[in-house]
JSON list of C-alpha atoms and ligand atoms in Angstrom, two decimals:
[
{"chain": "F", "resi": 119, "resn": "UNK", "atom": "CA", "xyz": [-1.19, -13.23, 6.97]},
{"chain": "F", "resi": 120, "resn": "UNK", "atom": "CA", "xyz": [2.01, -14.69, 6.26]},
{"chain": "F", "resi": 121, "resn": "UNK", "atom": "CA", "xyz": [1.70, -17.81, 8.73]},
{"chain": "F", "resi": 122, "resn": "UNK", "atom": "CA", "xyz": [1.22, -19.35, 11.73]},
{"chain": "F", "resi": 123, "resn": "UNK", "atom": "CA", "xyz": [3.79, -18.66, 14.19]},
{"chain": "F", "resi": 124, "resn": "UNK", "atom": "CA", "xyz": [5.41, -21.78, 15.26]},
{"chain": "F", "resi": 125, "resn": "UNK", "atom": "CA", "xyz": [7.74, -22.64, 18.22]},
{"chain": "F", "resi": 126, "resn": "UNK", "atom": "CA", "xyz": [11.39, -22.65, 17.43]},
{"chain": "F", "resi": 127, "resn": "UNK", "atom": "CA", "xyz": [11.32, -25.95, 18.85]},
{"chain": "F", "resi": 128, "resn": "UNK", "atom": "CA", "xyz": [9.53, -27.22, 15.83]},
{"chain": "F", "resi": 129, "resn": "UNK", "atom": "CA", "xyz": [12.50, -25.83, 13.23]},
{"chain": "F", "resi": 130, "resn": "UNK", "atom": "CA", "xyz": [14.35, -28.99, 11.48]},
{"chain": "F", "resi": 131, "resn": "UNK", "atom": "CA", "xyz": [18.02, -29.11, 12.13]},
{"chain": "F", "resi": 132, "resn": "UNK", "atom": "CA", "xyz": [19.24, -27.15, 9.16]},
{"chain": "F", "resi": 133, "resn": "UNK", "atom": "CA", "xyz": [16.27, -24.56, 9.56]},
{"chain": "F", "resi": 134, "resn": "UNK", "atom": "CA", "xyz": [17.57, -24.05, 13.08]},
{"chain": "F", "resi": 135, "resn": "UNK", "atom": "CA", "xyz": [21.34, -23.90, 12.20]},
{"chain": "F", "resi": 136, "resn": "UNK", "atom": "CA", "xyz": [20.71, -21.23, 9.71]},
{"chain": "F", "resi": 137, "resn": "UNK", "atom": "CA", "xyz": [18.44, -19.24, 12.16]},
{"chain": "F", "resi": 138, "resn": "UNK", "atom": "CA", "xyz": [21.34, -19.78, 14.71]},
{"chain": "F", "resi": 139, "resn": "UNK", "atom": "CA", "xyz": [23.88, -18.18, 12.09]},
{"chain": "F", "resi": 140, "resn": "UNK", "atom": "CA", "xyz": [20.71, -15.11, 11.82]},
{"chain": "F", "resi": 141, "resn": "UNK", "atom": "CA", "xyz": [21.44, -14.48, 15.28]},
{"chain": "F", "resi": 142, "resn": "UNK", "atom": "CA", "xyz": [25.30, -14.61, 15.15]},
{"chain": "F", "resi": 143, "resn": "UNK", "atom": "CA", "xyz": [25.23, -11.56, 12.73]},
{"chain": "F", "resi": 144, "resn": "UNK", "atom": "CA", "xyz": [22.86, -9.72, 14.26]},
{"chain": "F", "resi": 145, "resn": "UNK", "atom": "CA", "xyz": [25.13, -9.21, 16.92]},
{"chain": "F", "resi": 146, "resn": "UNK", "atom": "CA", "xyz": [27.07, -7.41, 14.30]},
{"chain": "F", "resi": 147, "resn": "UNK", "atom": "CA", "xyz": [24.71, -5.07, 13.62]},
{"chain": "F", "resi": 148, "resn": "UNK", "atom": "CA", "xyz": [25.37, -1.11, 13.58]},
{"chain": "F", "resi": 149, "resn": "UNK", "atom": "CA", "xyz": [23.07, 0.78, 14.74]},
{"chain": "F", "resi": 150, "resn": "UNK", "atom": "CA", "xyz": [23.41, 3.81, 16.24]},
{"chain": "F", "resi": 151, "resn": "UNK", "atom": "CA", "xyz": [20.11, 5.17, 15.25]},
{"chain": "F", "resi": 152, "resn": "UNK", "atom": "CA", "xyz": [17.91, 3.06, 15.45]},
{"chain": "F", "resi": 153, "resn": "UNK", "atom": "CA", "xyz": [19.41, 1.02, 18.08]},
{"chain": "F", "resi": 154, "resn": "UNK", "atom": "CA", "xyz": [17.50, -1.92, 16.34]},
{"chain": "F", "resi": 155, "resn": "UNK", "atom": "CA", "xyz": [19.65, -5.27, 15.77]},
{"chain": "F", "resi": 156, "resn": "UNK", "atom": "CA", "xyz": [18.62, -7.61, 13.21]},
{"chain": "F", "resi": 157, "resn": "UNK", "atom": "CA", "xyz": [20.29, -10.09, 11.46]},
{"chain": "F", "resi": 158, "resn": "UNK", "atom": "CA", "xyz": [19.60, -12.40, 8.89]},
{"chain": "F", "resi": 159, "resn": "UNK", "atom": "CA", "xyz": [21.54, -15.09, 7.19]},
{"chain": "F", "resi": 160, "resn": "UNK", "atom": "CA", "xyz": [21.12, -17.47, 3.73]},
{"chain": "F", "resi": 161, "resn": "UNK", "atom": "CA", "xyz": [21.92, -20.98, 2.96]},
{"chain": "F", "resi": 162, "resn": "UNK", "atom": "CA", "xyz": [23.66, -21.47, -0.55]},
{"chain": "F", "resi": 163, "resn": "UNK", "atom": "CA", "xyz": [23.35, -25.06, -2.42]},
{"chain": "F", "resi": 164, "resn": "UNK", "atom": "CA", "xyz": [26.65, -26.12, -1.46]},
{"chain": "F", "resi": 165, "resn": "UNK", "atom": "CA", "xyz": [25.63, -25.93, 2.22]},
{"chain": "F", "resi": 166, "resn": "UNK", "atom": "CA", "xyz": [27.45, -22.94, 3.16]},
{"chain": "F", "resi": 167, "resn": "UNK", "atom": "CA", "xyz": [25.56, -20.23, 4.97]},
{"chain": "F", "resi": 168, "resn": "UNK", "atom": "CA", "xyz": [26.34, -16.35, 5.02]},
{"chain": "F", "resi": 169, "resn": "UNK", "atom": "CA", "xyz": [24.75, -13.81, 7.47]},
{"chain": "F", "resi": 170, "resn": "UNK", "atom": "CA", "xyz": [24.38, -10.18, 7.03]},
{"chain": "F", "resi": 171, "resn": "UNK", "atom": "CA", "xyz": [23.29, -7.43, 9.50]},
{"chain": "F", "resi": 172, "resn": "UNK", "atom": "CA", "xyz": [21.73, -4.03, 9.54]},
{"chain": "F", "resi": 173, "resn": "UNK", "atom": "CA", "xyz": [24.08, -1.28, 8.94]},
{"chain": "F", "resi": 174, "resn": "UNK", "atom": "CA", "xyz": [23.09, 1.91, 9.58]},
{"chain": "F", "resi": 175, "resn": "UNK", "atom": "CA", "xyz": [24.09, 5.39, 8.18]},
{"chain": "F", "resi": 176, "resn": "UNK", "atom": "CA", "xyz": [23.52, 9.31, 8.95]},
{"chain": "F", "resi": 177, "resn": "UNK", "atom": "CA", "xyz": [22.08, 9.78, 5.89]},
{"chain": "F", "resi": 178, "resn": "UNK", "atom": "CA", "xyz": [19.40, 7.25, 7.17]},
{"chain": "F", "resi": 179, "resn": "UNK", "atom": "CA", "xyz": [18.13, 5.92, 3.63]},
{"chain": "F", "resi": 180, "resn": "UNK", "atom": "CA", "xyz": [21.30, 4.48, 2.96]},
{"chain": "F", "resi": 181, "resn": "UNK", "atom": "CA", "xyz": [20.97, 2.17, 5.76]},
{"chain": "F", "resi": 182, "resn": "UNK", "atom": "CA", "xyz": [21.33, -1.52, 4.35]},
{"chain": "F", "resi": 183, "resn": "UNK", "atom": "CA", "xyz": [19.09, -4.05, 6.11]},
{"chain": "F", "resi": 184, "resn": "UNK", "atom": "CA", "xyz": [20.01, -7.31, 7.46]},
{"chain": "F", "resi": 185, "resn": "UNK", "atom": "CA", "xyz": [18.74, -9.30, 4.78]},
{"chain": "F", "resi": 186, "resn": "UNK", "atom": "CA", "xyz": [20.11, -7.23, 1.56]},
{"chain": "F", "resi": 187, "resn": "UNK", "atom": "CA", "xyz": [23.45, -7.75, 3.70]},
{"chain": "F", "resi": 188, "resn": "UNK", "atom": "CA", "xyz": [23.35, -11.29, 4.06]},
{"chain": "F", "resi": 189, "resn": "UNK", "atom": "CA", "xyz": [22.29, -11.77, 0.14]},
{"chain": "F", "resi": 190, "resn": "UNK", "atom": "CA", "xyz": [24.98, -9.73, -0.73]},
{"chain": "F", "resi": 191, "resn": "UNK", "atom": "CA", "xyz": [27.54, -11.08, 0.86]},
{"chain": "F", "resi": 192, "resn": "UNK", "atom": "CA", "xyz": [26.45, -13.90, -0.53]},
{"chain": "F", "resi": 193, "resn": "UNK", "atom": "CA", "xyz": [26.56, -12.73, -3.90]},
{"chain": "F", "resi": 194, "resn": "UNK", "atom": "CA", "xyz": [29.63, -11.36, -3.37]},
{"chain": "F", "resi": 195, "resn": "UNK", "atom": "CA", "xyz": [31.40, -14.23, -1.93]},
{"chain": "F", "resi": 196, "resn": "UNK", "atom": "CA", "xyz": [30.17, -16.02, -5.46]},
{"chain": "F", "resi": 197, "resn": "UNK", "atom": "CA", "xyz": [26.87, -17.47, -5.08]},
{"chain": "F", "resi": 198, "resn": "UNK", "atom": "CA", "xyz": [24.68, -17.50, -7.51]},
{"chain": "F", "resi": 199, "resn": "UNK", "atom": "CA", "xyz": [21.33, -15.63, -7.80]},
{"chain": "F", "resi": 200, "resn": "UNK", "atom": "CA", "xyz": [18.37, -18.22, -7.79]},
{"chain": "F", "resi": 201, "resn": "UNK", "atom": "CA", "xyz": [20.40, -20.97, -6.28]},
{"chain": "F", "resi": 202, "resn": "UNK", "atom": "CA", "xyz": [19.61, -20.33, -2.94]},
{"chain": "F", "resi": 203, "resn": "UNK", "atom": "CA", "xyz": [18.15, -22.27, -0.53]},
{"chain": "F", "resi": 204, "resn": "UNK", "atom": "CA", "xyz": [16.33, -20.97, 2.92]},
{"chain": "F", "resi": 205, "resn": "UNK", "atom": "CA", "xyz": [16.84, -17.46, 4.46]},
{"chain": "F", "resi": 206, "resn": "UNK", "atom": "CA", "xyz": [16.51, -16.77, 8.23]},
{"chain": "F", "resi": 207, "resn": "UNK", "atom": "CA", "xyz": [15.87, -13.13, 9.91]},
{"chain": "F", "resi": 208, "resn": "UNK", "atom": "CA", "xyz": [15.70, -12.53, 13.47]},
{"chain": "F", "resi": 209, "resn": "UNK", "atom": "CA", "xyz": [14.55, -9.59, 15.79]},
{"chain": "F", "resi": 210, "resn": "UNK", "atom": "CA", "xyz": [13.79, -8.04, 18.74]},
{"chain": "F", "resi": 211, "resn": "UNK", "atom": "CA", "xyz": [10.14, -7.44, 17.82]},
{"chain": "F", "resi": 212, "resn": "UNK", "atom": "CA", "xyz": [6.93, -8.75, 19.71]},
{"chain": "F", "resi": 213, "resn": "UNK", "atom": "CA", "xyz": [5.94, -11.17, 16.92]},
{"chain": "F", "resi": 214, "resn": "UNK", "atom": "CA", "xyz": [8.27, -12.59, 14.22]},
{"chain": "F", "resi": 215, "resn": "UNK", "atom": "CA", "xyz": [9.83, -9.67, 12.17]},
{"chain": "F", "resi": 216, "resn": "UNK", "atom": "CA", "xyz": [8.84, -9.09, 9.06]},
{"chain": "F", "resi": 217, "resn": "UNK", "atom": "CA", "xyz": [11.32, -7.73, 5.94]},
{"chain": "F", "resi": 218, "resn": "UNK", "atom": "CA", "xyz": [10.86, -4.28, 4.66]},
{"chain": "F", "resi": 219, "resn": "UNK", "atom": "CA", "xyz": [10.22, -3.41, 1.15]},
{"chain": "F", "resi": 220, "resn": "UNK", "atom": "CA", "xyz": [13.26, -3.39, -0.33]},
{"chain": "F", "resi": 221, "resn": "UNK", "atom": "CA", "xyz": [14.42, -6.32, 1.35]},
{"chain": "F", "resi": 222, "resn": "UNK", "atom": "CA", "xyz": [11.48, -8.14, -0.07]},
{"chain": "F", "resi": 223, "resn": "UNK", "atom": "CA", "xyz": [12.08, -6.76, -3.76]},
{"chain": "F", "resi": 224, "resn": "UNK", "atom": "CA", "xyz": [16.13, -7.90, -3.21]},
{"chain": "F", "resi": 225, "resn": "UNK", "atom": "CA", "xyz": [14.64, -11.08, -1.94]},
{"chain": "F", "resi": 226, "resn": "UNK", "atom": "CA", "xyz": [12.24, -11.50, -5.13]},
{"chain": "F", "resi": 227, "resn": "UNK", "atom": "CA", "xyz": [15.24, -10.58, -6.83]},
{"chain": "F", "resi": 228, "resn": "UNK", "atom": "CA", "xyz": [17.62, -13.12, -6.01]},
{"chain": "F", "resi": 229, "resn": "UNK", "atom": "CA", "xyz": [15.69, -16.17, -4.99]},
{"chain": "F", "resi": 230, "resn": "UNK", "atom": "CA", "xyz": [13.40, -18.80, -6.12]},
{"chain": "F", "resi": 231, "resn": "UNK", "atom": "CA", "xyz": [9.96, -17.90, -5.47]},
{"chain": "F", "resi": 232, "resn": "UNK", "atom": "CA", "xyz": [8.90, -20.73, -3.65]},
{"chain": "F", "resi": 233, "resn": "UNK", "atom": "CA", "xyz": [12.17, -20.81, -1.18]},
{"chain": "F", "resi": 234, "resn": "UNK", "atom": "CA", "xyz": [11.56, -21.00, 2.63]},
{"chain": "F", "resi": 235, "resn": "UNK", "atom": "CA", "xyz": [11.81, -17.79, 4.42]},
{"chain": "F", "resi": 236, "resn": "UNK", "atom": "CA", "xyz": [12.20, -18.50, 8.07]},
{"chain": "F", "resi": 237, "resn": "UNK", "atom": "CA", "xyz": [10.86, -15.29, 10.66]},
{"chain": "F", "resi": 238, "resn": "UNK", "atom": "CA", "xyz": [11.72, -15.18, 14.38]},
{"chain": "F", "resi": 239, "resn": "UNK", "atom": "CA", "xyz": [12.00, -13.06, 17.40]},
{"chain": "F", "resi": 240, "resn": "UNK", "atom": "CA", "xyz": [14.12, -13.22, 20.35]},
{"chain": "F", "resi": 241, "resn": "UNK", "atom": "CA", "xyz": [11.10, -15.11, 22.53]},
{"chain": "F", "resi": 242, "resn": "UNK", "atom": "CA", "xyz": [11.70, -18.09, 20.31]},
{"chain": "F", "resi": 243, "resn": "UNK", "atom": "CA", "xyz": [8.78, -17.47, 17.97]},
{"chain": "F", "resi": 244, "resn": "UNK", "atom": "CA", "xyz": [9.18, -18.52, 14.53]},
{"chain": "F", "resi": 245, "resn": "UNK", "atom": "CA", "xyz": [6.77, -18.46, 11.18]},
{"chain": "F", "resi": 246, "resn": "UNK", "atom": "CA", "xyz": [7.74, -20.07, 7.96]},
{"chain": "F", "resi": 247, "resn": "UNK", "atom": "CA", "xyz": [7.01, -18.22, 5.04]},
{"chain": "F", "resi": 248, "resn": "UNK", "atom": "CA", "xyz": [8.27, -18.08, 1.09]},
{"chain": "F", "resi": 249, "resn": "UNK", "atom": "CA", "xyz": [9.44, -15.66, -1.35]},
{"chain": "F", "resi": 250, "resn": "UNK", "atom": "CA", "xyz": [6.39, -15.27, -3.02]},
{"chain": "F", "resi": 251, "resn": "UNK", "atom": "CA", "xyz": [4.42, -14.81, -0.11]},
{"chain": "F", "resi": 252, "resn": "UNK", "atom": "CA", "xyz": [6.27, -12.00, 0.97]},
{"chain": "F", "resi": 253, "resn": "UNK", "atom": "CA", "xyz": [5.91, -10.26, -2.29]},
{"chain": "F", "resi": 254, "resn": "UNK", "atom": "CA", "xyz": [3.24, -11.70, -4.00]},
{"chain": "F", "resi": 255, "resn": "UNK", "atom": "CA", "xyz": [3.27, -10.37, -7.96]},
{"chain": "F", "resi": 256, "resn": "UNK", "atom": "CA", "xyz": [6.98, -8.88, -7.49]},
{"chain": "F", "resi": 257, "resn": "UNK", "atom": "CA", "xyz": [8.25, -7.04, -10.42]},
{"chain": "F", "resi": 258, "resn": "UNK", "atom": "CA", "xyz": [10.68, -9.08, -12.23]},
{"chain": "F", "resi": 259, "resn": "UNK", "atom": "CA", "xyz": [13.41, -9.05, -14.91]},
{"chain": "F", "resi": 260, "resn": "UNK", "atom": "CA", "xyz": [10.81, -11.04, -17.37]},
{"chain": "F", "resi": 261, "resn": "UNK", "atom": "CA", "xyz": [8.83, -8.20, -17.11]},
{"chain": "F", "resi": 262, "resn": "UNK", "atom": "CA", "xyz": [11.72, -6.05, -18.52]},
{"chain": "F", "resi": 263, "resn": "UNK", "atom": "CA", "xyz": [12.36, -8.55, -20.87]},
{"chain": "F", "resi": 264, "resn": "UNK", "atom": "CA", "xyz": [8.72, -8.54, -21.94]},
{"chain": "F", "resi": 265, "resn": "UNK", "atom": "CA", "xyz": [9.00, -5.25, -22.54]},
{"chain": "F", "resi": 266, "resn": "UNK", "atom": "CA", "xyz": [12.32, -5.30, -24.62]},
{"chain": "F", "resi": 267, "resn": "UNK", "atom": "CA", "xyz": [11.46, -7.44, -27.41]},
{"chain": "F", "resi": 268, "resn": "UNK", "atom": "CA", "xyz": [11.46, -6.30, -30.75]},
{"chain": "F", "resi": 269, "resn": "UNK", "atom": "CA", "xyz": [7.85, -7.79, -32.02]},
{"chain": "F", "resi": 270, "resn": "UNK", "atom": "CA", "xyz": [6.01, -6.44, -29.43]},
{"chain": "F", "resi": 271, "resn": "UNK", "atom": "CA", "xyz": [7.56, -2.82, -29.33]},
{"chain": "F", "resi": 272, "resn": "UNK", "atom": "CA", "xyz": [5.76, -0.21, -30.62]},
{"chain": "F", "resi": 273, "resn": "UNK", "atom": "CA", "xyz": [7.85, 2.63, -31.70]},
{"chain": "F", "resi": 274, "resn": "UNK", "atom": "CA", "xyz": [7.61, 5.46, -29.28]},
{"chain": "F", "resi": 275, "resn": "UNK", "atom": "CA", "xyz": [7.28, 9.09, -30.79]},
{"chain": "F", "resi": 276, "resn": "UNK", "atom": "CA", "xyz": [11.11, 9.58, -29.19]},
{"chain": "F", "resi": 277, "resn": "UNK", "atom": "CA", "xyz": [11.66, 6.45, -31.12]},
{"chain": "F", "resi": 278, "resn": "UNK", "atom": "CA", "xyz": [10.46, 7.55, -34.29]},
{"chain": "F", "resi": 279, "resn": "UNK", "atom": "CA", "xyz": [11.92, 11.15, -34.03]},
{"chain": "F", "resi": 280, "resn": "UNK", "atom": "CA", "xyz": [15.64, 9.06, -33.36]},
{"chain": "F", "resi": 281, "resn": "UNK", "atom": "CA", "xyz": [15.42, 7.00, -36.30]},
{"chain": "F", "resi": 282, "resn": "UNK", "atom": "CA", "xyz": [14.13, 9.63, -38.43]},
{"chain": "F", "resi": 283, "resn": "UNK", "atom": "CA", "xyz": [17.15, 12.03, -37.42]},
{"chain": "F", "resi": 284, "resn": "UNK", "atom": "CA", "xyz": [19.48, 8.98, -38.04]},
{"chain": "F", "resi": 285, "resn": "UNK", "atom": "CA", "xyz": [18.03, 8.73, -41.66]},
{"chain": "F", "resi": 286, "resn": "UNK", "atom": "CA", "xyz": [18.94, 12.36, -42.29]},
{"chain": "O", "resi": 484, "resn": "LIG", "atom": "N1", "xyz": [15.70, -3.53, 9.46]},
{"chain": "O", "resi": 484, "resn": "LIG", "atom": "C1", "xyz": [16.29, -4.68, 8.99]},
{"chain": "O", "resi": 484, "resn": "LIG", "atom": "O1", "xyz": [17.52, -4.79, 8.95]},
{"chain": "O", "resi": 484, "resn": "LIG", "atom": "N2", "xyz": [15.49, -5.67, 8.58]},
{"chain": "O", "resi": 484, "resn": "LIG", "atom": "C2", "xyz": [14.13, -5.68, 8.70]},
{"chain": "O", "resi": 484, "resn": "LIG", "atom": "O2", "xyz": [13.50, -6.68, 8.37]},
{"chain": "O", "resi": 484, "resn": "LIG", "atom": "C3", "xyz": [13.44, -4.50, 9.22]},
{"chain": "O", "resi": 484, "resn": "LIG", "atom": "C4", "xyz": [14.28, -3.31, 9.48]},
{"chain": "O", "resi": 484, "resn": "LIG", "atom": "C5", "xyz": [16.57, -2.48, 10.01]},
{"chain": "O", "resi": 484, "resn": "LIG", "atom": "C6", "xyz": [16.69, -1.21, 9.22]},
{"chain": "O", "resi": 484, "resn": "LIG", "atom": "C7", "xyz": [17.10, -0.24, 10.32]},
{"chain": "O", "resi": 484, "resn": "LIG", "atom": "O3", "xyz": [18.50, -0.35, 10.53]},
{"chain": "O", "resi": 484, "resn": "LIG", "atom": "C8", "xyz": [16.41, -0.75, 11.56]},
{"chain": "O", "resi": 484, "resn": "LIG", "atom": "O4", "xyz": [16.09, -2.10, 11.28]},
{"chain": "O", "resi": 484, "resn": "LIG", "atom": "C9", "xyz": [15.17, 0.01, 11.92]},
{"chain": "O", "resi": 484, "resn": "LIG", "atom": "O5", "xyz": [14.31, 0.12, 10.86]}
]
């Protein structure tokens, strides 16, 4: 369970302004296939907020959902990963939608783990959630960087057969 769902009624001003700007860009949304809107949108540390929708493709796996689109616009606009604030996504579902996968992995990716995640529908239902909740135990860059240092690597056969070869 991710959380109770809530009235949007209950949302604080800024969580409602940056569900409001969720909904704005999910009337963006292209979806031809699917004919599923959703939108999502982030709030950056300097106040601003950027949306992102789903954008859909005939090769149907490279479909980008709303929330990858609204991070990366972020991103892209200069934001920086881990200084984010909230993120909203919105829905036409019966209960507050929920992010995919991937979204959650981007998510995990390029937020703080304890950041609000705010999920609604279009009946005004709303649950609060965070970053770790949606992906508890996410696969991380310290893993990789567990994994990369020098003490703790034990040469690999491939390893051994390259450095031997290099000797020759
Ligand atoms: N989709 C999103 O954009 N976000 C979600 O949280 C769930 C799914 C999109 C992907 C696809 O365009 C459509 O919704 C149906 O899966």
């Amino acid at each position: 369970m991710l959380g109770m769902v809530i009235d949007q009624a209950s949302l604080s001003e800024i969580e409602r302004l940056v569900l409001q700007h969720a909904g704005q860009a999910r009337e963006h949304a292209y979806v031809p296939y699917s004919k599923f809107q959703v939108g999502a949108a982030v709030l950056a540390e300097d106040g601003q907020i950027y949306g992102g929708c789903n954008i859909e493709n005939a090769a149907y796996g490279s479909t980008n959902c709303a929330e990858r689109s609204a991070l990366y616009h972020a991103v892209s606009r200069g934001m920086k990963p881990g200084t984010f604030r909230m993120l909203a996504v919105i829905g036409e579902t019966e209960r507050p939608i929920t992010p995919c996968g991937a979204c959650r992995q981007v998510i995990a990716e390029l937020c703080p783990p304890e950041m609000p995640v705010i999920l609604a529908n279009l009946q005004g239902q709303v649950m609060r959630t965070t970053v770790s909740a949606l992906l508890p135990g996410a696969f991380t860059s310290q893993a990789l960087e567990s994994g990369n240092r020098d003490e703790d690597h034990e040469p690999s056969s491939k390893d051994r057969m390259r450095s031997e070869g290099e000797t020759l």
